[in-house]
Short mmCIF file of C-alpha atoms and ligand atoms in Angstrom, two decimals:
data_model
loop_
_atom_site.label_atom_id
_atom_site.label_comp_id
_atom_site.label_asym_id
_atom_site.label_seq_id
_atom_site.Cartn_x
_atom_site.Cartn_y
_atom_site.Cartn_z
CA MET A 1 5.92 21.19 -2.71
CA ALA A 2 2.72 20.73 -0.37
CA GLU A 3 3.89 20.46 3.37
CA PRO A 4 4.32 16.38 4.00
CA LEU A 5 0.32 14.87 4.80
CA ARG A 6 -0.43 14.74 8.28
CA VAL A 7 -1.53 11.46 9.14
CA ALA A 8 -3.12 9.48 12.14
CA LEU A 9 -2.08 5.37 12.22
CA ILE A 10 -5.09 3.28 13.62
CA GLY A 11 -3.81 0.05 14.78
CA THR A 12 0.14 -0.76 15.07
CA GLY A 13 -0.13 -4.41 14.59
CA SER A 14 2.25 -6.53 11.84
CA ILE A 15 1.44 -4.61 8.61
CA ALA A 16 1.72 -1.33 10.21
CA ARG A 17 4.97 -1.28 10.27
CA ARG A 18 5.41 -1.85 6.81
CA HIS A 19 3.55 1.81 6.17
CA LEU A 20 6.08 2.66 8.85
CA LEU A 21 8.73 2.67 6.61
CA ALA A 22 6.79 5.14 4.43
CA PHE A 23 6.69 7.84 6.84
CA GLN A 24 10.47 7.40 7.57
CA GLU A 25 11.60 7.06 3.63
CA HIS A 26 9.67 9.99 2.31
CA PRO A 27 9.20 12.65 5.31
CA ASP A 28 8.81 15.35 3.05
CA ARG A 29 5.07 13.69 1.83
CA LEU A 30 3.88 12.36 4.83
CA GLN A 31 4.01 12.61 8.60
CA LEU A 32 2.75 10.88 11.47
CA ALA A 33 1.04 13.01 13.68
CA ALA A 34 -0.95 10.27 16.14
CA VAL A 35 -1.16 6.39 16.32
CA CYS A 36 -3.83 4.92 18.42
CA ASP A 37 -4.14 1.01 19.18
CA VAL A 38 -6.06 -0.73 22.06
CA GLN A 39 -2.84 -1.63 23.32
CA ARG A 40 -1.27 1.61 24.25
CA GLU A 41 2.38 -0.02 24.12
CA ALA A 42 2.00 -1.50 20.96
CA ALA A 43 1.37 2.37 20.03
CA GLU A 44 4.02 4.44 21.93
CA GLN A 45 6.29 1.67 20.32
CA ALA A 46 5.07 2.37 16.63
CA ALA A 47 5.73 6.14 17.45
CA ALA A 48 8.89 6.31 19.66
CA PRO A 49 10.97 6.89 16.59
CA PHE A 50 8.61 9.54 15.58
CA GLY A 51 9.64 11.56 18.34
CA GLU A 52 7.57 12.89 21.49
CA GLU A 53 5.49 15.15 19.01
CA VAL A 54 3.68 12.28 17.96
CA GLY A 55 -0.18 12.22 19.90
CA ILE A 56 -0.66 8.29 21.77
CA PHE A 57 -4.80 7.45 21.84
CA GLU A 58 -5.40 4.37 22.58
CA ASP A 59 -9.37 4.59 21.19
CA VAL A 60 -10.37 6.26 18.08
CA ASP A 61 -13.51 8.71 19.40
CA ALA A 62 -10.96 10.09 21.62
CA LEU A 63 -8.31 10.54 18.27
CA LEU A 64 -10.55 11.62 15.91
CA SER A 65 -11.87 14.72 18.61
CA ALA A 66 -8.36 15.19 19.26
CA GLY A 67 -7.79 16.61 15.56
CA GLY A 68 -4.24 17.51 14.40
CA PHE A 69 -3.84 15.49 11.15
CA ALA A 70 -5.44 15.50 7.25
CA ALA A 71 -5.79 11.85 7.53
CA VAL A 72 -5.97 8.19 8.81
CA ASP A 73 -4.60 4.84 8.13
CA ILE A 74 -6.44 1.98 9.34
CA CYS A 75 -4.67 -1.29 9.68
CA THR A 76 -7.20 -2.73 12.37
CA PRO A 77 -8.88 -6.39 12.29
CA HIS A 78 -11.72 -7.15 9.24
CA PHE A 79 -14.85 -6.24 11.64
CA LEU A 80 -13.61 -2.73 12.37
CA HIS A 81 -12.63 -1.25 9.40
CA ALA A 82 -16.21 -0.11 8.72
CA ALA A 83 -17.54 1.92 11.78
CA GLN A 84 -13.47 3.38 11.73
CA THR A 85 -13.96 4.55 8.53
CA ILE A 86 -16.93 5.85 8.55
CA ALA A 87 -16.11 7.83 11.31
CA ALA A 88 -12.86 9.44 10.11
CA ALA A 89 -14.30 10.35 7.32
CA GLU A 90 -16.98 12.25 9.27
CA ALA A 91 -14.34 13.98 11.44
CA GLY A 92 -12.68 15.06 7.94
CA MET A 93 -10.31 12.27 7.52
CA HIS A 94 -9.01 10.98 4.46
CA VAL A 95 -8.92 7.64 4.56
CA LEU A 96 -6.76 4.83 3.73
CA VAL A 97 -7.60 1.42 5.28
CA GLU A 98 -6.09 -1.93 4.50
CA LYS A 99 -7.34 -4.59 2.55
CA PRO A 100 -10.35 -6.78 2.24
CA MET A 101 -11.84 -3.08 2.57
CA ALA A 102 -14.70 -4.89 4.82
CA CYS A 103 -17.33 -7.56 6.16
CA SER A 104 -20.15 -7.27 3.24
CA VAL A 105 -20.96 -5.64 0.64
CA ASP A 106 -23.47 -3.48 2.68
CA GLU A 107 -20.27 -2.29 4.43
CA CYS A 108 -18.25 -1.20 1.67
CA ARG A 109 -20.97 1.15 -0.49
CA ALA A 110 -21.76 2.86 3.35
CA MET A 111 -18.39 3.63 4.08
CA VAL A 112 -17.71 4.83 0.47
CA GLU A 113 -21.28 6.81 1.17
CA ALA A 114 -19.98 8.39 4.24
CA ALA A 115 -16.29 9.61 2.70
CA ASP A 116 -18.71 11.23 -0.31
CA GLU A 117 -20.34 13.01 2.23
CA ALA A 118 -17.65 14.52 3.57
CA ASP A 119 -15.75 15.29 0.65
CA VAL A 120 -12.95 13.42 1.32
CA LEU A 121 -10.40 10.23 -0.10
CA LEU A 122 -11.25 6.24 0.47
CA LEU A 123 -8.41 4.87 -0.50
CA VAL A 124 -7.57 0.59 0.15
CA GLY A 125 -4.56 -0.46 0.21
CA GLN A 126 -4.90 -3.08 -2.69
CA SER A 127 -0.90 -2.96 -2.36
CA LEU A 128 -0.14 -5.54 -5.09
CA ARG A 129 -1.54 -2.95 -7.50
CA TYR A 130 1.35 -0.73 -6.17
CA LEU A 131 4.44 -3.33 -7.53
CA PRO A 132 5.64 -2.10 -10.76
CA GLY A 133 5.80 -5.92 -12.05
CA HIS A 134 2.27 -5.80 -11.95
CA ALA A 135 1.72 -2.39 -13.43
CA GLY A 136 3.29 -3.61 -15.90
CA VAL A 137 2.24 -6.66 -16.64
CA ARG A 138 -1.00 -4.97 -16.42
CA LYS A 139 0.11 -2.24 -18.68
CA ALA A 140 1.11 -5.44 -21.38
CA ILE A 141 -2.64 -6.15 -21.09
CA ARG A 142 -4.54 -3.42 -21.83
CA SER A 143 -1.56 -2.01 -24.71
CA GLY A 144 -3.20 -5.34 -26.56
CA ARG A 145 0.14 -7.21 -26.06
CA LEU A 146 -1.79 -10.31 -25.40
CA GLY A 147 -4.64 -9.53 -28.07
CA ARG A 148 -7.88 -10.60 -26.95
CA VAL A 149 -7.75 -12.19 -23.54
CA TRP A 150 -9.80 -14.79 -23.29
CA SER A 151 -8.43 -16.26 -19.86
CA ALA A 152 -6.38 -16.46 -16.56
CA ARG A 153 -5.54 -18.50 -13.42
CA SER A 154 -4.39 -17.60 -10.46
CA ASP A 155 -3.56 -19.53 -7.57
CA ASP A 156 -2.21 -18.80 -3.99
CA TRP A 157 -1.49 -21.41 -1.28
CA PHE A 158 -0.38 -20.36 1.79
CA PRO A 159 1.54 -23.24 3.99
CA ALA A 160 -0.42 -22.56 7.46
CA LEU A 161 -3.16 -20.68 8.83
CA PRO A 162 -2.76 -16.68 9.38
CA PRO A 163 -1.20 -16.49 12.99
CA LYS A 164 -3.54 -13.78 14.56
CA PRO A 165 -7.30 -15.32 16.59
CA TRP A 166 -8.53 -13.03 14.67
CA MET A 167 -7.64 -13.89 11.45
CA ARG A 168 -9.16 -17.68 12.06
CA ASP A 169 -12.69 -16.52 13.08
CA ALA A 170 -14.94 -15.37 10.45
CA LYS A 171 -17.23 -13.00 12.59
CA LEU A 172 -13.67 -10.59 13.33
CA SER A 173 -12.36 -11.84 10.00
CA GLY A 174 -15.02 -11.56 7.90
CA GLY A 175 -14.95 -14.86 5.90
CA GLY A 176 -11.67 -17.39 5.32
CA VAL A 177 -8.70 -17.12 3.00
CA LEU A 178 -11.37 -15.80 -0.08
CA HIS A 179 -11.54 -12.68 1.76
CA MET A 180 -8.22 -12.47 3.77
CA GLY A 181 -5.93 -13.61 0.89
CA ALA A 182 -7.60 -14.10 -2.42
CA THR A 183 -9.28 -10.37 -2.07
CA HIS A 184 -6.00 -9.82 -3.67
CA ARG A 185 -5.65 -11.64 -6.27
CA ILE A 186 -9.00 -10.78 -7.65
CA ASP A 187 -9.25 -7.48 -7.22
CA LEU A 188 -5.63 -7.97 -9.37
CA LEU A 189 -7.32 -9.37 -11.93
CA ARG A 190 -9.92 -6.47 -12.01
CA HIS A 191 -7.03 -4.38 -12.34
CA PHE A 192 -6.30 -5.98 -15.41
CA PHE A 193 -9.34 -6.72 -17.42
CA GLY A 194 -12.09 -4.74 -15.57
CA ASP A 195 -14.64 -5.88 -14.40
CA ILE A 196 -16.88 -9.20 -13.21
CA GLY A 197 -19.97 -10.02 -14.18
CA SER A 198 -20.32 -12.64 -12.24
CA VAL A 199 -18.55 -15.93 -10.36
CA ARG A 200 -19.55 -19.44 -8.94
CA ALA A 201 -17.17 -21.13 -6.42
CA ARG A 202 -17.16 -24.19 -3.90
CA SER A 203 -15.01 -23.98 -1.32
CA TRP A 204 -14.31 -26.06 1.98
CA THR A 205 -13.11 -25.91 5.82
CA ASP A 206 -10.68 -28.59 7.57
CA ASN A 207 -8.96 -26.73 9.94
CA PRO A 208 -11.19 -26.64 13.38
CA GLU A 209 -8.93 -23.58 14.09
CA LEU A 210 -10.79 -21.87 11.96
CA VAL A 211 -14.22 -21.03 13.88
CA ASN A 212 -17.44 -19.31 12.73
CA GLY A 213 -17.30 -20.37 9.29
CA GLY A 214 -13.71 -19.10 7.19
CA GLU A 215 -13.00 -21.75 4.63
CA ASP A 216 -9.23 -22.96 4.41
CA ARG A 217 -10.34 -23.29 0.81
CA ILE A 218 -11.50 -21.75 -2.65
CA VAL A 219 -11.98 -22.74 -5.91
CA ALA A 220 -13.72 -20.53 -7.98
CA THR A 221 -14.42 -18.71 -11.84
CA LEU A 222 -14.88 -14.99 -12.96
CA GLU A 223 -16.37 -14.30 -15.75
CA PHE A 224 -15.26 -10.44 -16.59
CA GLU A 225 -17.53 -8.05 -18.66
CA ASN A 226 -15.20 -8.59 -21.42
CA GLY A 227 -15.61 -11.88 -21.91
CA ALA A 228 -12.36 -13.15 -20.07
CA VAL A 229 -12.85 -15.67 -17.36
CA ALA A 230 -10.69 -16.13 -14.88
CA HIS A 231 -10.13 -19.76 -12.66
CA VAL A 232 -8.80 -18.56 -8.80
CA THR A 233 -7.73 -20.95 -5.94
CA ALA A 234 -6.70 -20.09 -2.60
CA CYS A 235 -5.66 -22.32 0.46
CA TRP A 236 -4.75 -21.78 3.46
CA ALA A 237 -3.77 -25.48 4.40
CA GLY A 238 -1.21 -26.36 2.31
CA TYR A 239 1.17 -27.36 4.84
CA THR A 240 4.02 -29.32 2.32
CA THR A 241 4.06 -26.22 0.31
CA PRO A 242 5.61 -22.74 0.70
CA HIS A 243 4.30 -19.91 -0.30
CA PHE A 244 2.90 -20.58 -3.85
CA PHE A 245 1.96 -17.19 -5.68
CA GLN A 246 1.36 -17.56 -9.31
CA TYR A 247 -0.46 -16.70 -12.56
CA VAL A 248 -1.48 -17.21 -16.44
CA VAL A 249 -3.39 -15.48 -18.72
CA LEU A 250 -4.31 -16.16 -22.25
CA GLY A 251 -5.21 -13.91 -24.83
CA ASP A 252 -5.25 -14.89 -28.62
CA SER A 253 -2.21 -13.38 -29.89
CA GLY A 254 0.14 -13.95 -26.34
CA ALA A 255 0.21 -15.74 -23.27
CA LEU A 256 1.32 -13.96 -19.92
CA PHE A 257 3.56 -16.38 -17.42
CA THR A 258 4.38 -15.45 -14.23
CA GLU A 259 7.28 -16.80 -12.52
CA LEU A 260 7.00 -18.68 -9.10
CA VAL A 261 7.34 -16.10 -5.83
CA ARG A 262 9.99 -18.56 -4.10
CA GLY A 263 9.52 -17.89 -0.24
CA ASN A 264 10.43 -20.23 1.97
CA ASP A 265 7.26 -18.99 4.18
CA TRP A 266 4.51 -16.80 3.37
CA ARG A 267 5.55 -13.65 5.52
CA GLU A 268 9.51 -13.69 3.55
CA SER A 269 7.45 -14.03 0.01
CA MET A 270 5.44 -10.88 1.65
CA VAL A 271 8.54 -9.24 1.16
CA LEU A 272 9.31 -10.42 -1.91
CA GLN A 273 6.03 -8.01 -2.52
CA HIS A 274 3.60 -11.28 -4.38
CA TYR A 275 5.95 -10.68 -7.53
CA GLY A 276 7.69 -13.33 -9.70
CA PRO A 277 9.09 -11.29 -13.17
CA ALA A 278 6.45 -12.01 -15.89
CA PHE A 279 6.77 -13.09 -19.90
CA VAL A 280 4.70 -13.18 -22.94
CA SER A 281 5.58 -16.08 -25.07
CA ASN A 282 3.36 -15.99 -29.04
CA GLY A 283 4.38 -19.15 -29.28
CA SER A 284 7.78 -19.25 -30.26
CA GLY A 285 10.01 -17.91 -27.65
CA TYR A 286 9.57 -15.73 -23.85
CA GLU A 287 9.57 -11.87 -24.16
CA PRO A 288 10.11 -9.93 -20.63
CA VAL A 289 7.36 -7.98 -19.66
CA GLU A 290 8.91 -4.39 -18.10
CA PRO A 291 7.68 -3.29 -14.37
CA VAL A 292 5.97 0.21 -15.31
CA GLN A 293 7.43 3.02 -12.33
CA ASP A 294 4.32 5.68 -13.20
CA GLY A 295 2.83 7.09 -10.01
CA LEU A 296 4.67 4.52 -8.21
CA ALA A 297 7.61 6.05 -5.66
CA GLY A 298 9.92 2.90 -5.62
CA GLN A 299 9.72 -1.09 -5.31
CA ASP A 300 7.94 -1.32 -2.00
CA ALA A 301 4.32 -1.53 -2.37
CA TRP A 302 3.64 -0.53 1.00
CA ILE A 303 5.75 2.90 0.86
CA ASN A 304 4.10 2.91 -3.19
CA VAL A 305 0.74 2.98 -1.37
CA LEU A 306 1.00 5.45 1.09
CA VAL A 307 2.85 8.15 -0.81
CA HIS A 308 0.41 8.01 -3.18
CA PHE A 309 -2.53 7.73 -1.14
CA ALA A 310 -0.36 11.40 -0.01
CA ASP A 311 -0.69 11.90 -3.64
CA CYS A 312 -4.17 11.53 -3.96
CA ALA A 313 -5.36 13.31 -0.66
CA GLN A 314 -2.95 16.51 -1.39
CA ASP A 315 -1.67 16.96 -5.21
CA GLY A 316 -5.22 15.18 -7.10
CA ALA A 317 -3.56 12.32 -8.06
CA GLU A 318 -5.85 10.04 -9.58
CA PRO A 319 -6.90 6.58 -6.78
CA ILE A 320 -5.58 3.61 -8.20
CA SER A 321 -7.48 1.21 -5.56
CA SER A 322 -10.67 3.93 -4.79
CA GLY A 323 -12.39 2.70 -2.48
CA ALA A 324 -15.45 3.27 -4.81
CA ASP A 325 -13.59 0.92 -7.01
CA ASN A 326 -13.33 -1.99 -4.08
CA VAL A 327 -16.86 -2.25 -3.66
CA GLY A 328 -16.53 -4.36 -7.60
CA THR A 329 -13.62 -6.75 -5.69
CA MET A 330 -15.93 -7.01 -2.41
CA LYS A 331 -19.07 -8.19 -4.60
CA ALA A 332 -16.67 -10.50 -6.36
CA VAL A 333 -15.56 -11.78 -2.98
CA TYR A 334 -19.26 -11.96 -1.60
CA GLY A 335 -20.85 -12.63 -4.32
CA CYS A 336 -18.42 -16.09 -4.18
CA TYR A 337 -19.36 -16.59 -0.37
CA GLU A 338 -23.09 -16.54 -1.82
CA SER A 339 -22.92 -19.06 -4.67
CA ALA A 340 -20.27 -21.54 -2.41
CA ARG A 341 -23.62 -21.86 -0.03
CA THR A 342 -26.66 -21.98 -2.84
CA GLY A 343 -24.34 -24.24 -5.38
CA ARG A 344 -25.55 -21.17 -7.94
CA ASP A 345 -23.49 -18.49 -10.28
CA VAL A 346 -24.34 -15.48 -8.67
CA ALA A 347 -24.53 -12.37 -10.87
CA LEU A 348 -22.35 -9.70 -9.18
CA THR A 349 -25.86 -6.78 -10.55
CA ASP A 350 -27.73 -8.83 -7.81
CA LEU A 351 -25.33 -7.85 -4.84
N1 NAD B 1 -1.65 -5.51 2.03
C1 NAD B 1 -1.35 -6.95 2.55
O1 NAD B 1 -0.44 -7.30 1.86
C2 NAD B 1 -1.64 -7.02 3.64
C3 NAD B 1 -0.64 -7.89 4.76
C4 NAD B 1 -1.07 -7.98 5.64
C5 NAD B 1 -2.37 -7.86 6.38
N2 NAD B 1 -3.32 -6.98 5.35
C6 NAD B 1 -4.04 -6.46 6.50
O2 NAD B 1 -3.58 -5.53 7.64
C7 NAD B 1 -4.85 -5.08 8.63
C8 NAD B 1 -4.37 -5.57 9.88
O3 NAD B 1 -3.46 -6.84 10.25
P1 NAD B 1 -2.60 -7.12 10.69
O4 NAD B 1 -1.51 -8.38 9.98
O5 NAD B 1 -1.63 -5.47 11.16
O6 NAD B 1 -2.92 -7.36 12.15
P2 NAD B 1 -2.52 -7.39 13.45
O7 NAD B 1 -3.56 -8.63 14.55
O8 NAD B 1 -0.86 -7.91 13.77
O9 NAD B 1 -3.40 -5.72 14.33
C9 NAD B 1 -3.86 -5.32 14.54
C10 NAD B 1 -3.47 -3.95 15.35
O10 NAD B 1 -5.44 -3.32 15.48
C11 NAD B 1 -5.39 -3.33 17.09
N3 NAD B 1 -6.96 -3.07 17.77
C12 NAD B 1 -7.44 -3.87 17.51
N4 NAD B 1 -8.59 -3.37 17.79
C13 NAD B 1 -8.45 -2.02 18.09
C14 NAD B 1 -9.48 -1.00 18.12
N5 NAD B 1 -10.31 -1.53 18.47
N6 NAD B 1 -8.50 0.23 18.06
C15 NAD B 1 -7.58 0.60 17.28
N7 NAD B 1 -6.37 -0.42 17.35
C16 NAD B 1 -7.30 -1.77 17.67
C17 NAD B 1 -4.64 -4.83 17.51
O11 NAD B 1 -3.92 -4.38 18.85
C18 NAD B 1 -3.01 -4.76 16.97
O12 NAD B 1 -2.40 -3.74 17.18
C19 NAD B 1 -5.93 -6.46 8.02
O13 NAD B 1 -6.45 -5.65 7.25
C20 NAD B 1 -5.13 -7.13 7.33
O14 NAD B 1 -6.05 -7.83 6.37
C21 NAD B 1 -2.70 -6.05 4.54
#
């Protein structure tokens, strides 16, 4: 067994707390070497349970100059993802970057190029791919249990705006509910069906707390290269709804339904991991879809992402959510924005 992967965590806010559980639960695979946050106190708090040898930094350049680790885990606001990824790759570090990958398709391509040039791994934390339930759905679809898939629907309604000010400012976050939330669902549909050929979308913004153009509602139609068509809605302003996430997939010999994820608020349903059990019907009764554990360490999506990061960096495992693959997801996201702006269909080959 290889030594654990020595990782520097960059950004120690909300999601980093879930990443840190992986270091606690899998010390044989992951070792926290350093933490970096512009808020020193936050970095110190994050590092405290891991002992005094964990380096504390307030600046990414200083962190990368100090070295002493093989990889970084980037959990910062979206506008920082590209520059921090490129700097880490150029310093020879493997990179795990949280979703959404970055704030434009060009930024995403530059990140992939930097990782390729440095011959390091670039993994994007598309956590939904790392749930055994969704892996089971993918297997059911890909093994032909639904026959030829021709249609799908995915809805994701949050009861309120996201909590952090930077998330409400599209200059810092890169967009609104599509970029921050529906990226997950679009990526999951790509994981199920393959690449998207074209998109059309409409978006709306009512809430004055969203600045610089972030949207609080989006309706999108995605046409996949395999012929499937998916309808995606996402909303940040459903003040009377708890977090509602559900999808349906229709094929010519079966339909797959997921149960509603029942969280009373969106944080609770995040803990429920965005997954309600799935069932397949061929018109007479419902058969459960069995979760698939292959290559996944356990039940927690973020812990699974981190352990998989070590598996890829050290043991050459095939990435479940590589940066190169994620460019396709981000093309769909930015294609939807282009379509909402122009009122036209957008072919993703043009982006
Ligand atoms: N996979 C998921 O389901 C999921 C869920 C929530 C958030 N996320 C993603 O995680 C990322 C972080 O979100 P969050 O909710 O933890 O945000 P957050 O605001 O809670 O944390 C961000 C942290 O980054 C720090 N930071 C800001 N600028 C920095 C810099 N220049 N250098 C180092 N640190 C800096 C901040 O001080 C803060 O501690 C985002 O990409 C977000 O979309 C993913």
